[in-house]
Amino acid sequence: MPSERFDFPNTRGEKLSALLDRPAGTPTAFALFAHCFTCGKDNLAAKRIAEGLTERGIAVLRFDFTGLGASEGEFANTGFSSNVADLVAAANHMRVMLHAPAILIGHSLGGAAVLCAAGELPEVRAVVTIAAPADPAHVVGLFQQHVADIHAQGEVEVKLAGRPFRIRREFLQDVADQKLKQHVASLRKALLVMHSPVDDTVGIDNASTIFIAAKHPKSFVSLDGADHLISRRRDAVYAADLIAAWAERYLDMIPEPDVVPLEGVLVEETHNGKFEQAIIAGPHRYVADEPISVGGNGTGPSPYEYLLAALGACTSMTIRLYAERKQLPLRHVSVHLRHDKIHAQDCENCETKVGMIDQISRAIVLDGDLDAGQREKLMEIADKCPVHRTLSSEINIKTRERVGA
C-alpha cells in the first residue's frame, strides 16, 4: 500500500504538498489530518496515526500547511486563519479528486484548526482533537519572550524546536481574534477529545474547556503517559485504535464490494518498513510484520504467530462447540501455543529422523467443574479441530502468478 504524494492549491494558488495513506482494498472512510504548529505531515505523530488508521481500513490525507515542509508559500505570511483555509482547501480537493473526508483529526494547534474548519465541511461527521489548545493564542506562549519585540518591530525571527521561524504582528492579532469556543459550541458533529494528563506544553485543562463547551455527542479519552508530540509509537497506535473504533459509531464504514476477496484472503506489502504486510479477509483487515530484532517494525504478529493463532482459535472453538452440544460445565477455554524448530531425532513420533523439523507446543486450560472423563474427552476433541487436521495432514499448495491486480 504505497502512499500517494501530490500537490493541491491553497486559496492563494500556492501548491501544498500532500500525502494520501491508503488501506489495502476499498477504504471504509476518508480522514483529513492536521499537524501540529510548525511541524509537518511527516512528523512521527501524523505518520504513525495515519498508518494505524490505514491498517483499520481508513484512508488518511495529511499535508504540509503553507510555508512548511514541501509546501510553497512563506510561513511568515501565514496564521491560524490560513491554516483553517488550507484545511478547507484540502477537503475540497479530496471531494473532487478522491472522496470528501468524513473524519477530521487535528494534533495540537491543528486540533484547534479542525474545530474551526469542521463547520465549513458538510460531509464531516466526526472530529478528533489530540492535545489541542482551547484558545489558539496559547501557541504564543512558545515564544512569549519575543512578543513585545514582534509588536514593536512588526516581525521577528524566533526559534521553535531548534528551527528559525519568522513571526509577524499579524499572526499575534489573528490568534487573538479567534473565538474557538463558539465554533465548538456550534459544531453539530461527533467530537472526540484526546489529551494527556501529563502534557506540559498544552495542559489538560484545555481539553476540559473544549469538552465542556461542546454539545453531545462528545467523548473524552485520556492519553495517559503520552507527551505532547505523541512521540512514542505505542501512544500513536493507541490513539489510532481508539479513533477507528469510536468513528464506527458515527460513520457508515462498511466498504463497497471489492474484487480483492474473490480468492479468499489478500496479502500485500504496505511498504512501511521491510516486512510489513496488509491482510484482508472479507471485511476484516490485519497487519503482519516481523519483530524489530530481525529488521521489522513490530507492528503486527509474525506469519508464524498468525499460524499459531489459527490453530488456537480453531482448538478453542471446537472444544466449545462440543461442550455446548454435550452440555458440559465448561466455563472458559484458553490455549497457549509455541512454535519451535527441533532436531528430528528428538521427536519420538516423527517419521523424519534427520535434520530439523517444526514443532508446535499446545497447552489447553479447561476451566469448569469437569470430571476426569470429561476433561479427557475434551482434550481428545481438541485434536479433531479442522486446522489441526490440516496442519497434521498432507498439504498441497498450488502456486501460480496472477496477472494484473
XYZ file of N, CA and C in Angstrom, residues 60-320:
783
model
N -6.179 8.160 4.856
C -5.855 9.403 5.561
C -5.049 10.321 4.649
N -5.519 11.562 4.501
C -4.754 12.585 3.795
C -4.094 13.490 4.817
N -2.797 13.637 4.720
C -2.071 14.589 5.559
C -1.256 15.491 4.635
N -1.066 16.721 5.018
C -0.386 17.675 4.148
C 0.376 18.696 4.983
N 1.291 19.401 4.322
C 2.040 20.473 4.979
C 1.289 21.780 4.812
N 1.054 22.474 5.927
C 0.443 23.791 5.834
C 1.351 24.732 5.036
N 0.793 25.813 4.545
C 1.536 26.792 3.749
C 2.836 27.205 4.446
N 3.938 27.154 3.672
C 5.225 27.594 4.187
C 5.964 26.580 5.027
N 5.416 25.376 5.148
C 6.064 24.323 5.946
C 6.340 23.104 5.078
N 7.355 22.326 5.470
C 7.666 21.096 4.747
C 7.938 21.357 3.276
N 7.254 20.604 2.419
C 7.443 20.736 0.978
C 6.415 21.653 0.328
N 5.609 22.336 1.130
C 4.581 23.233 0.586
C 5.172 24.595 0.232
N 4.568 25.221 -0.764
C 5.001 26.547 -1.178
C 4.470 27.600 -0.204
N 4.952 28.849 -0.397
C 4.498 29.965 0.424
C 5.478 30.292 1.540
N 5.294 31.451 2.130
C 6.138 31.910 3.228
C 5.415 31.714 4.553
N 6.079 31.056 5.492
C 5.469 30.836 6.801
C 5.123 32.167 7.469
N 5.946 33.187 7.253
C 5.715 34.482 7.884
C 4.403 35.114 7.439
N 3.919 34.706 6.268
C 2.665 35.263 5.752
C 1.438 34.473 6.206
N 1.644 33.462 7.021
C 0.536 32.601 7.424
C 0.087 32.918 8.842
N -1.021 32.317 9.209
C -1.550 32.453 10.561
C -2.550 31.349 10.810
N -3.227 31.430 11.930
C -4.212 30.399 12.252
C -5.332 30.371 11.214
N -5.773 31.526 10.777
C -6.851 31.580 9.782
C -6.430 30.946 8.471
N -5.168 31.121 8.083
C -4.700 30.497 6.840
C -4.618 28.982 6.985
N -4.301 28.507 8.201
C -4.308 27.060 8.432
C -5.708 26.484 8.242
N -6.701 27.183 8.761
C -8.083 26.743 8.590
C -8.447 26.742 7.109
N -8.031 27.790 6.389
C -8.304 27.861 4.956
C -7.611 26.731 4.204
N -6.379 26.379 4.629
C -5.663 25.264 4.000
C -6.414 23.954 4.210
N -6.964 23.771 5.402
C -7.740 22.560 5.682
C -8.969 22.469 4.784
N -9.662 23.569 4.629
C -10.848 23.581 3.771
C -10.447 23.299 2.320
N -9.323 23.869 1.890
C -8.837 23.613 0.533
C -8.493 22.143 0.345
N -7.876 21.540 1.355
C -7.541 20.119 1.276
C -8.793 19.263 1.177
N -9.798 19.587 1.990
C -11.055 18.836 1.949
C -11.754 19.008 0.607
N -11.715 20.210 0.054
C -12.330 20.440 -1.251
C -11.633 19.633 -2.336
N -10.306 19.551 -2.248
C -9.562 18.745 -3.212
C -9.923 17.270 -3.078
N -10.046 16.805 -1.838
C -10.435 15.410 -1.620
C -11.817 15.132 -2.205
N -12.723 16.075 -2.025
C -14.093 15.899 -2.515
C -14.106 15.707 -4.036
N -13.271 16.461 -4.741
C -13.252 16.425 -6.205
C -12.455 15.233 -6.727
N -11.289 14.999 -6.134
C -10.363 14.006 -6.679
C -10.455 12.632 -6.026
N -10.935 12.553 -4.799
C -10.935 11.282 -4.069
C -12.322 10.993 -3.500
N -12.544 11.522 -2.322
C -13.803 11.351 -1.602
C -13.781 12.354 -0.467
N -14.872 13.032 -0.226
C -14.903 14.026 0.847
C -14.580 13.379 2.188
N -13.802 14.054 3.026
C -13.461 13.467 4.324
C -14.670 13.405 5.247
N -14.812 12.288 5.927
C -15.858 12.144 6.937
C -15.306 12.377 8.335
N -13.970 12.308 8.467
C -13.314 12.469 9.761
C -12.260 13.562 9.649
N -12.246 14.491 10.587
C -11.177 15.476 10.715
C -10.404 15.160 11.984
N -9.074 15.118 11.869
C -8.221 14.836 13.019
C -7.172 15.932 13.100
N -7.034 16.554 14.262
C -6.060 17.613 14.418
C -5.213 17.435 15.661
N -3.910 17.632 15.502
C -2.960 17.484 16.603
C -2.472 18.862 17.041
N -2.554 19.158 18.336
C -2.109 20.411 18.917
C -2.856 21.578 18.262
N -2.134 22.584 17.687
C -2.837 23.703 17.060
C -3.668 23.224 15.874
N -3.249 22.108 15.250
C -4.062 21.508 14.193
C -5.407 21.056 14.713
N -5.469 20.695 15.999
C -6.746 20.325 16.611
C -7.681 21.511 16.707
N -7.135 22.665 17.070
C -7.954 23.878 17.102
C -8.417 24.237 15.698
N -7.543 24.010 14.704
C -7.890 24.336 13.316
C -9.032 23.468 12.799
N -9.030 22.168 13.133
C -10.109 21.305 12.630
C -11.445 21.674 13.283
N -11.402 22.157 14.519
C -12.640 22.587 15.173
C -13.258 23.777 14.442
N -12.402 24.659 13.903
C -12.901 25.812 13.162
C -13.302 25.441 11.738
N -12.571 24.525 11.127
C -12.837 24.166 9.731
C -14.054 23.268 9.581
N -14.374 22.496 10.613
C -15.439 21.492 10.506
C -16.775 22.090 10.082
N -17.081 23.290 10.539
C -18.355 23.904 10.210
C -18.512 24.228 8.735
N -17.377 24.321 8.006
C -17.414 24.627 6.582
C -17.426 23.368 5.716
N -17.413 22.199 6.335
C -17.316 20.948 5.589
C -18.504 20.062 5.938
N -19.557 20.103 5.132
C -20.795 19.391 5.486
C -20.655 17.874 5.552
N -19.700 17.307 4.822
C -19.573 15.846 4.818
C -18.905 15.310 6.085
N -18.214 16.178 6.798
C -17.529 15.742 8.014
C -18.560 15.415 9.092
N -18.444 14.216 9.643
C -19.384 13.769 10.671
C -18.702 13.494 12.005
N -17.380 13.435 12.006
C -16.655 13.137 13.239
C -15.387 13.976 13.285
N -15.121 14.585 14.440
C -13.962 15.454 14.623
C -13.163 14.954 15.822
N -11.843 14.878 15.649
C -10.964 14.391 16.711
C -9.886 15.430 16.988
N -9.715 15.793 18.244
C -8.610 16.668 18.635
C -7.652 15.890 19.522
N -6.368 16.114 19.305
C -5.322 15.461 20.088
C -4.416 16.547 20.659
N -4.399 16.681 21.969
C -3.546 17.670 22.655
C -3.793 19.074 22.127
N -5.052 19.423 21.880
C -5.387 20.716 21.284
C -5.561 21.803 22.341
N -5.137 23.037 22.042
C -5.398 24.150 22.958
C -6.838 24.626 22.826
N -7.402 25.120 23.909
C -8.763 25.650 23.887
C -8.804 27.050 23.299
N -7.652 27.677 23.189
C -7.543 29.012 22.603
C -6.307 29.006 21.704
N -6.437 29.299 20.403
C -5.273 29.307 19.519
C -4.150 30.218 19.999
N -4.498 31.268 20.766
C -3.473 32.182 21.277
C -2.516 31.484 22.242
N -2.871 30.279 22.684
C -1.997 29.517 23.577
C -0.620 29.315 22.959
N -0.572 29.248 21.623
C 0.689 28.975 20.927
C 1.688 30.109 21.126
N 1.199 31.290 21.445
C 2.089 32.435 21.656
C 3.033 32.174 22.825
N 2.603 31.331 23.748
C 3.456 31.004 24.884
C 4.768 30.353 24.498
N 4.834 29.795 23.287
C 6.072 29.153 22.825
C 7.168 30.174 22.544
N 6.776 31.408 22.311
C 7.781 32.455 22.038
C 7.416 33.744 22.779
N 6.922 33.588 24.000
C 6.425 34.721 24.790
C 7.471 35.811 24.952
N 8.738 35.431 25.080
C 9.792 36.421 25.315
C 10.011 37.344 24.125
N 9.458 36.965 22.948
C 9.653 37.780 21.751
C 8.420 38.619 21.407
N 7.327 38.456 22.154
C 6.066 39.099 21.786
C 6.196 40.618 21.741
N 6.847 41.204 22.738
C 6.994 42.664 22.773
C 7.756 43.164 21.551
N 8.802 42.441 21.170
C 9.595 42.829 20.004
C 8.784 42.688 18.716
N 7.957 41.636 18.654
C 7.130 41.441 17.457
C 6.154 42.592 17.300
N 5.534 43.003 18.404
C 4.603 44.142 18.351
C 5.342 45.422 17.956
N 6.555 45.582 18.470
C 7.298 46.815 18.218
C 7.896 46.859 16.822
N 8.462 45.743 16.376
C 9.187 45.719 15.110
C 8.343 45.222 13.935
N 7.234 44.568 14.237
C 6.379 44.067 13.171
C 6.696 42.651 12.743
N 7.949 42.230 12.887
C 8.348 40.873 12.507
C 9.659 40.527 13.190
N 9.721 39.308 13.761
C 10.921 38.863 14.474
C 11.151 37.386 14.172
N 12.412 37.010 14.057
C 12.747 35.591 13.877
C 12.860 34.939 15.253
N 12.141 33.836 15.437
C 12.187 33.100 16.699
C 12.589 31.658 16.406
N 13.091 30.990 17.419
C 13.453 29.585 17.269
C 12.406 28.717 17.946
N 11.859 27.772 17.198
C 10.876 26.821 17.718
C 11.357 25.431 17.387
N 11.523 24.589 18.410
C 12.052 23.228 18.242
C 13.383 23.254 17.499
N 14.194 24.295 17.774
C 15.523 24.377 17.196
C 15.575 24.921 15.784
N 14.422 25.316 15.223
C 14.392 25.834 13.849
C 13.930 27.288 13.846
N 14.452 28.104 12.937
C 14.057 29.522 12.886
C 12.750 29.723 12.120
N 11.877 30.557 12.666
C 10.625 30.928 12.004
C 10.412 32.429 12.196
N 9.906 33.060 11.168
C 9.613 34.486 11.258
C 8.143 34.658 11.644
N 7.914 35.366 12.758
C 6.565 35.609 13.267
C 6.253 37.096 13.125
N 5.108 37.403 12.544
C 4.713 38.786 12.327
C 3.624 39.222 13.314
N 3.479 40.537 13.404
C 2.462 41.121 14.267
C 1.066 40.624 13.876
N 0.844 40.414 12.586
C -0.455 39.940 12.101
C -0.801 38.558 12.646
N 0.216 37.745 12.863
C -0.025 36.411 13.433
C -0.591 36.537 14.842
N 0.011 37.416 15.647
C -0.465 37.609 17.020
C -1.901 38.100 17.035
N -2.213 39.030 16.130
C -3.568 39.573 16.074
C -4.560 38.506 15.632
N -4.123 37.679 14.673
C -5.004 36.636 14.131
C -5.412 35.637 15.206
N -4.443 35.127 15.988
C -4.786 34.137 17.019
C -5.588 34.782 18.142
N -5.326 36.056 18.392
C -6.061 36.744 19.463
C -7.525 36.949 19.094
N -7.808 37.035 17.792
C -9.178 37.303 17.333
C -10.048 36.047 17.246
N -9.462 34.881 17.422
C -10.225 33.647 17.244
C -11.206 33.430 18.399
N -12.352 32.905 18.052
C -13.396 32.596 19.050
C -13.688 31.087 18.964
N -12.713 30.305 19.420
C -12.788 28.856 19.257
C -13.987 28.256 19.978
N -14.306 28.758 21.173
C -15.424 28.195 21.942
C -16.734 28.283 21.174
N -16.897 29.344 20.414
C -18.117 29.489 19.624
C -18.198 28.413 18.541
N -17.060 28.118 17.922
C -17.027 27.054 16.914
C -17.338 25.703 17.551
N -16.779 25.470 18.740
C -17.017 24.194 19.430
C -18.485 24.056 19.809
N -19.063 25.117 20.317
C -20.457 25.066 20.770
C -21.425 24.824 19.615
N -21.065 25.262 18.418
C -21.958 25.107 17.263
C -21.481 24.013 16.310
N -20.660 23.106 16.802
C -20.032 22.093 15.948
C -21.053 21.195 15.257
N -22.010 20.669 16.002
C -23.058 19.789 15.480
C -22.484 18.545 14.789
N -21.380 18.078 15.274
C -20.756 16.855 14.783
C -20.203 16.091 15.983
N -20.039 14.787 15.843
C -19.472 13.994 16.933
C -18.043 14.460 17.212
N -17.694 14.585 18.482
C -16.380 15.092 18.875
C -15.696 14.126 19.825
N -14.437 13.827 19.521
C -13.596 13.025 20.405
C -12.411 13.891 20.821
N -12.294 14.146 22.116
C -11.190 14.939 22.666
C -10.189 13.980 23.300
N -8.948 14.013 22.825
C -7.895 13.148 23.358
C -6.782 14.044 23.908
N -6.347 13.749 25.117
C -5.344 14.607 25.747
C -4.612 13.819 26.829
N -3.356 14.144 27.016
C -2.572 13.503 28.070
C -2.598 14.349 29.337
N -2.844 13.728 30.475
C -2.842 14.486 31.738
C -1.461 14.983 32.132
N -0.406 14.492 31.476
C 0.954 14.940 31.802
C 1.525 15.812 30.685
N 0.677 16.297 29.803
C 1.117 17.189 28.731
C 1.587 18.500 29.353
N 2.886 18.801 29.235
C 3.413 20.026 29.845
C 3.556 21.162 28.836
N 3.035 20.950 27.613
C 3.036 22.005 26.602
C 1.659 22.640 26.489
N 0.641 21.793 26.377
C -0.760 22.238 26.379
C -1.440 21.462 27.503
N -1.727 22.121 28.590
C -2.239 21.443 29.777
C -3.590 20.774 29.584
N -3.874 19.806 30.428
C -5.103 19.026 30.347
C -6.342 19.896 30.545
N -6.185 21.070 31.181
C -7.323 21.958 31.370
C -7.894 22.438 30.040
N -7.061 22.461 28.998
C -7.543 22.834 27.665
C -8.563 21.820 27.153
N -8.296 20.551 27.407
C -9.234 19.508 26.995
C -10.563 19.667 27.728
N -10.480 19.998 29.014
C -11.703 20.190 29.801
C -12.534 21.341 29.243
N -11.866 22.430 28.870
C -12.574 23.590 28.332
C -13.278 23.248 27.016
N -12.572 22.533 26.134
C -13.170 22.133 24.856
C -14.343 21.199 25.094
N -14.155 20.236 25.967
C -15.191 19.229 26.214
C -16.454 19.872 26.798
N -16.285 20.779 27.744
C -17.439 21.427 28.375
C -18.184 22.312 27.373
N -17.431 22.957 26.489
C -18.057 23.844 25.504
C -18.836 23.082 24.443
N -18.442 21.834 24.198
C -19.074 21.046 23.134
C -20.409 20.473 23.580
N -21.273 20.259 22.619
C -22.542 19.589 22.870
C -22.413 18.128 22.464
N -23.290 17.291 22.966
C -23.255 15.873 22.621
C -23.660 15.665 21.166
N -23.116 14.601 20.524
C -22.291 13.536 21.104
C -20.828 13.958 21.236
N -20.270 13.732 22.397
C -18.874 14.064 22.654
C -18.269 13.000 23.558
N -16.969 12.780 23.398
C -16.258 11.758 24.183
C -14.891 12.309 24.556
N -14.362 11.831 25.682
C -13.020 12.210 26.103
C -12.214 10.952 26.410
N -10.977 10.931 25.928
C -10.075 9.809 26.206
C -8.759 10.363 26.715
N -8.305 9.850 27.825
C -7.027 10.252 28.394
C -5.897 9.461 27.748
N -4.913 10.161 27.194
C -3.717 9.522 26.643
C -2.668 9.474 27.749
N -2.963 8.704 28.763
C -2.151 8.685 29.978
C -0.701 8.330 29.657
N 0.219 9.169 30.118
C 1.642 8.912 29.954
C 2.236 9.444 28.667
N 1.411 9.903 27.732
C 1.924 10.393 26.451
C 2.450 11.816 26.584
N 3.463 12.159 25.792
C 3.932 13.536 25.762
C 3.127 14.320 24.730
N 3.378 15.618 24.662
C 2.574 16.475 23.782
C 2.693 16.077 22.317
N 3.880 15.690 21.895
C 4.107 15.361 20.486
C 3.738 13.922 20.139
N 3.222 13.165 21.112
C 2.862 11.751 20.885
C 4.044 11.041 20.211
N 5.212 11.182 20.807
C 6.444 10.706 20.178
C 6.663 9.201 20.306
N 6.000 8.548 21.268
C 6.153 7.092 21.388
C 5.182 6.383 20.450
N 5.687 5.377 19.769
C 4.865 4.634 18.808
C 3.626 4.048 19.470
N 3.761 3.494 20.667
C 2.618 2.833 21.300
C 1.498 3.816 21.597
N 1.839 5.087 21.890
C 0.800 6.086 22.134
C 0.067 6.443 20.852
N 0.804 6.532 19.746
C 0.173 6.832 18.455
C -0.715 5.680 17.999
N -0.245 4.457 18.186
C -1.041 3.283 17.807
C -2.308 3.213 18.654
N -2.170 3.501 19.944
C -3.331 3.516 20.841
C -4.350 4.543 20.379
N -3.865 5.742 20.032
C -4.760 6.800 19.561
C -5.473 6.367 18.281
N -4.733 5.760 17.350
C -5.343 5.312 16.090
C -6.401 4.248 16.340
N -6.115 3.308 17.224
C -7.091 2.260 17.554
C -8.384 2.865 18.086
N -8.245 3.817 18.989
C -9.423 4.429 19.602
C -10.215 5.253 18.594
N -9.512 5.993 17.740
C -10.200 6.809 16.740
C -11.018 5.927 15.803
N -10.403 4.832 15.333
C -11.097 3.939 14.407
C -12.324 3.308 15.061
N -12.170 2.844 16.304
C -13.295 2.209 17.000
C -14.403 3.214 17.292
N -14.025 4.415 17.729
C -15.007 5.453 18.046
C -15.764 5.911 16.799
N -15.055 6.079 15.699
C -15.664 6.613 14.482
C -16.736 5.686 13.913
N -16.604 4.387 14.145
C -17.578 3.439 13.607
C -19.000 3.760 14.062
N -19.129 4.321 15.237
C -20.455 4.637 15.782
C -21.138 5.749 14.984
N -20.352 6.602 14.363
C -20.922 7.786 13.712
C -20.830 7.757 12.187
N -20.149 6.771 11.635
C -19.973 6.704 10.192
C -20.460 5.375 9.647
N -20.875 5.384 8.403
C -21.171 4.144 7.697
C -19.859 3.649 7.124
N -19.206 2.748 7.854
C -17.854 2.343 7.484
C -17.801 0.968 6.835
N -18.922 0.521 6.263
C -18.922 -0.762 5.567
C -18.457 -0.521 4.141
N -17.353 -1.137 3.699
C -16.843 -0.862 2.364
C -17.719 -1.425 1.266
N -17.607 -0.809 0.097
C -18.289 -1.335 -1.069
C -17.675 -2.676 -1.438
N -18.435 -3.544 -2.158
C -17.864 -4.817 -2.574
C -16.560 -4.613 -3.322
N -15.581 -5.412 -3.014
C -14.248 -5.260 -3.575
C -13.896 -6.518 -4.350
N -13.181 -6.360 -5.447
C -12.815 -7.525 -6.252
C -11.746 -8.368 -5.569
N -11.048 -7.786 -4.601
C -9.922 -8.469 -3.984
C -10.286 -9.782 -3.300
N -11.377 -9.840 -2.483
C -11.634 -11.063 -1.731
C -12.108 -12.258 -2.562
N -12.112 -12.145 -3.902
C -12.587 -13.265 -4.708
C -11.810 -14.538 -4.417
N -10.550 -14.414 -4.044
C -9.739 -15.592 -3.779
C -9.550 -15.810 -2.280
N -10.468 -15.322 -1.483
C -10.454 -15.626 -0.053
C -9.721 -14.616 0.785
N -8.408 -14.614 0.722
C -7.584 -13.733 1.551
C -6.558 -13.046 0.658
N -6.392 -11.748 0.854
C -5.369 -10.997 0.135
C -4.285 -10.587 1.113
N -3.034 -10.761 0.707
C -1.891 -10.279 1.473
C -1.017 -9.481 0.523
N -0.689 -8.255 0.915
C 0.175 -7.445 0.069
C 1.043 -6.534 0.910
N 2.146 -6.099 0.323
C 3.078 -5.226 1.014
C 2.444 -3.877 1.329
N 2.829 -3.303 2.465
C 2.407 -1.939 2.784
C 3.489 -0.926 2.430
N 4.728 -1.398 2.261
C 5.894 -0.552 2.027
C 6.198 0.319 3.240
N 5.671 -0.063 4.378
C 6.029 0.567 5.640
C 7.068 -0.325 6.309
N 8.332 -0.018 6.053
C 9.380 -0.887 6.566
C 9.660 -2.036 5.613
N 10.500 -2.958 6.062
C 10.994 -4.035 5.210
C 10.013 -5.182 5.048
N 9.253 -5.518 6.099
C 8.457 -6.741 6.078
C 6.946 -6.542 6.188
N 6.464 -5.405 6.627
C 5.048 -5.266 6.974
C 4.124 -5.613 5.803
N 3.075 -6.374 6.112
C 2.100 -6.823 5.120
C 0.687 -6.471 5.576
N -0.137 -6.090 4.620
C -1.560 -5.878 4.894
C -2.313 -7.154 4.553
N -3.249 -7.535 5.404
C -4.029 -8.760 5.207
C -5.505 -8.384 5.181
N -6.207 -8.804 4.130
C -7.652 -8.572 4.035
C -8.345 -9.925 3.934
N -9.242 -10.172 4.858
C -10.061 -11.388 4.843
C -11.513 -10.945 4.930
N -12.177 -10.865 3.784
C -13.535 -10.337 3.767
C -13.526 -8.891 4.233
N -14.365 -8.526 5.210
C -14.388 -7.145 5.701
C -13.325 -6.866 6.753
N -12.509 -7.865 7.086
C -11.552 -7.735 8.174
C -10.174 -7.368 7.646
N -9.485 -6.498 8.380
C -8.157 -6.044 7.995
C -7.186 -6.272 9.146
N -6.004 -6.782 8.786
C -4.965 -7.043 9.778
C -3.635 -6.586 9.208
N -2.599 -6.641 10.047
C -1.257 -6.368 9.570
C -0.340 -7.450 10.124
N 0.599 -7.896 9.295
C 1.606 -8.866 9.726
C 2.975 -8.220 9.588
N 3.883 -8.556 10.477
C 5.214 -7.953 10.455
C 6.176 -8.908 11.141
N 7.419 -8.515 11.192
C 8.425 -9.248 11.948
C 8.889 -8.380 13.108
N 9.436 -8.994 14.155
C 9.912 -8.205 15.295
C 11.025 -7.246 14.892
N 11.202 -6.198 15.675
C 12.265 -5.223 15.422
C 13.631 -5.904 15.430
N 13.782 -6.935 16.250
C 15.072 -7.620 16.396
C 15.559 -8.274 15.113
N 14.639 -8.547 14.175
C 15.046 -9.177 12.908
C 14.806 -8.249 11.724
N 14.632 -6.956 11.994
C 14.535 -5.998 10.907
C 13.151 -5.492 10.592
N 12.128 -5.949 11.330
C 10.774 -5.460 11.099
C 10.458 -4.259 11.971
N 9.214 -3.789 11.864
C 8.765 -2.679 12.707
C 8.025 -3.157 13.949
N 7.696 -4.463 13.996
C 6.942 -4.996 15.122
C 5.526 -4.471 15.199
N 4.926 -4.102 14.044
C 3.591 -3.505 14.046
C 2.466 -4.527 14.086
N 2.798 -5.813 13.931
C 1.769 -6.844 13.948
C 2.378 -8.200 14.227
N 1.531 -9.210 14.402
C 2.039 -10.560 14.608
C 2.854 -11.031 13.402
N 3.753 -11.959 13.647
C 4.535 -12.538 12.551
C 3.701 -13.617 11.855
N 4.108 -14.067 10.658
C 3.355 -15.131 9.984
C 3.159 -16.378 10.849
N 4.193 -16.784 11.577
C 4.046 -17.964 12.422
C 3.108 -17.708 13.598
N 3.096 -16.489 14.087
C 2.152 -16.174 15.168
C 0.711 -16.237 14.668
N 0.488 -15.818 13.410
C -0.848 -15.966 12.829
C -1.203 -17.441 12.670
N -0.222 -18.252 12.302
C -0.462 -19.690 12.172
C -0.861 -20.290 13.520
N -0.134 -19.915 14.566
C -0.481 -20.403 15.902
C -1.853 -19.894 16.330
N -2.160 -18.647 15.988
C -3.468 -18.085 16.346
C -4.593 -18.854 15.669
N -4.376 -19.233 14.401
C -5.402 -20.000 13.680
C -5.638 -21.342 14.360
N -4.568 -22.019 14.745
C -4.718 -23.311 15.421
C -5.370 -23.131 16.784
N -4.937 -22.099 17.529
C -5.503 -21.880 18.860
C -6.979 -21.532 18.802
N -7.354 -20.659 17.858
C -8.762 -20.276 17.729
C -9.624 -21.469 17.347
N -9.145 -22.268 16.408
C -9.895 -23.449 15.969
C -10.039 -24.459 17.112
N -8.956 -24.623 17.868
C -8.984 -25.551 19.003
C -10.042 -25.125 20.021
N -10.009 -23.856 20.391
C -10.948 -23.349 21.392
C -12.395 -23.436 20.898
N -12.613 -23.073 19.635
C -13.970 -23.140 19.075
C -14.505 -24.569 19.061
N -13.640 -25.491 18.663
C -14.066 -26.896 18.574
C -14.428 -27.445 19.949
N -13.596 -27.131 20.936
C -13.882 -27.576 22.301
C -15.193 -26.969 22.798
N -15.389 -25.680 22.529
C -16.611 -25.022 22.979
C -17.850 -25.622 22.324
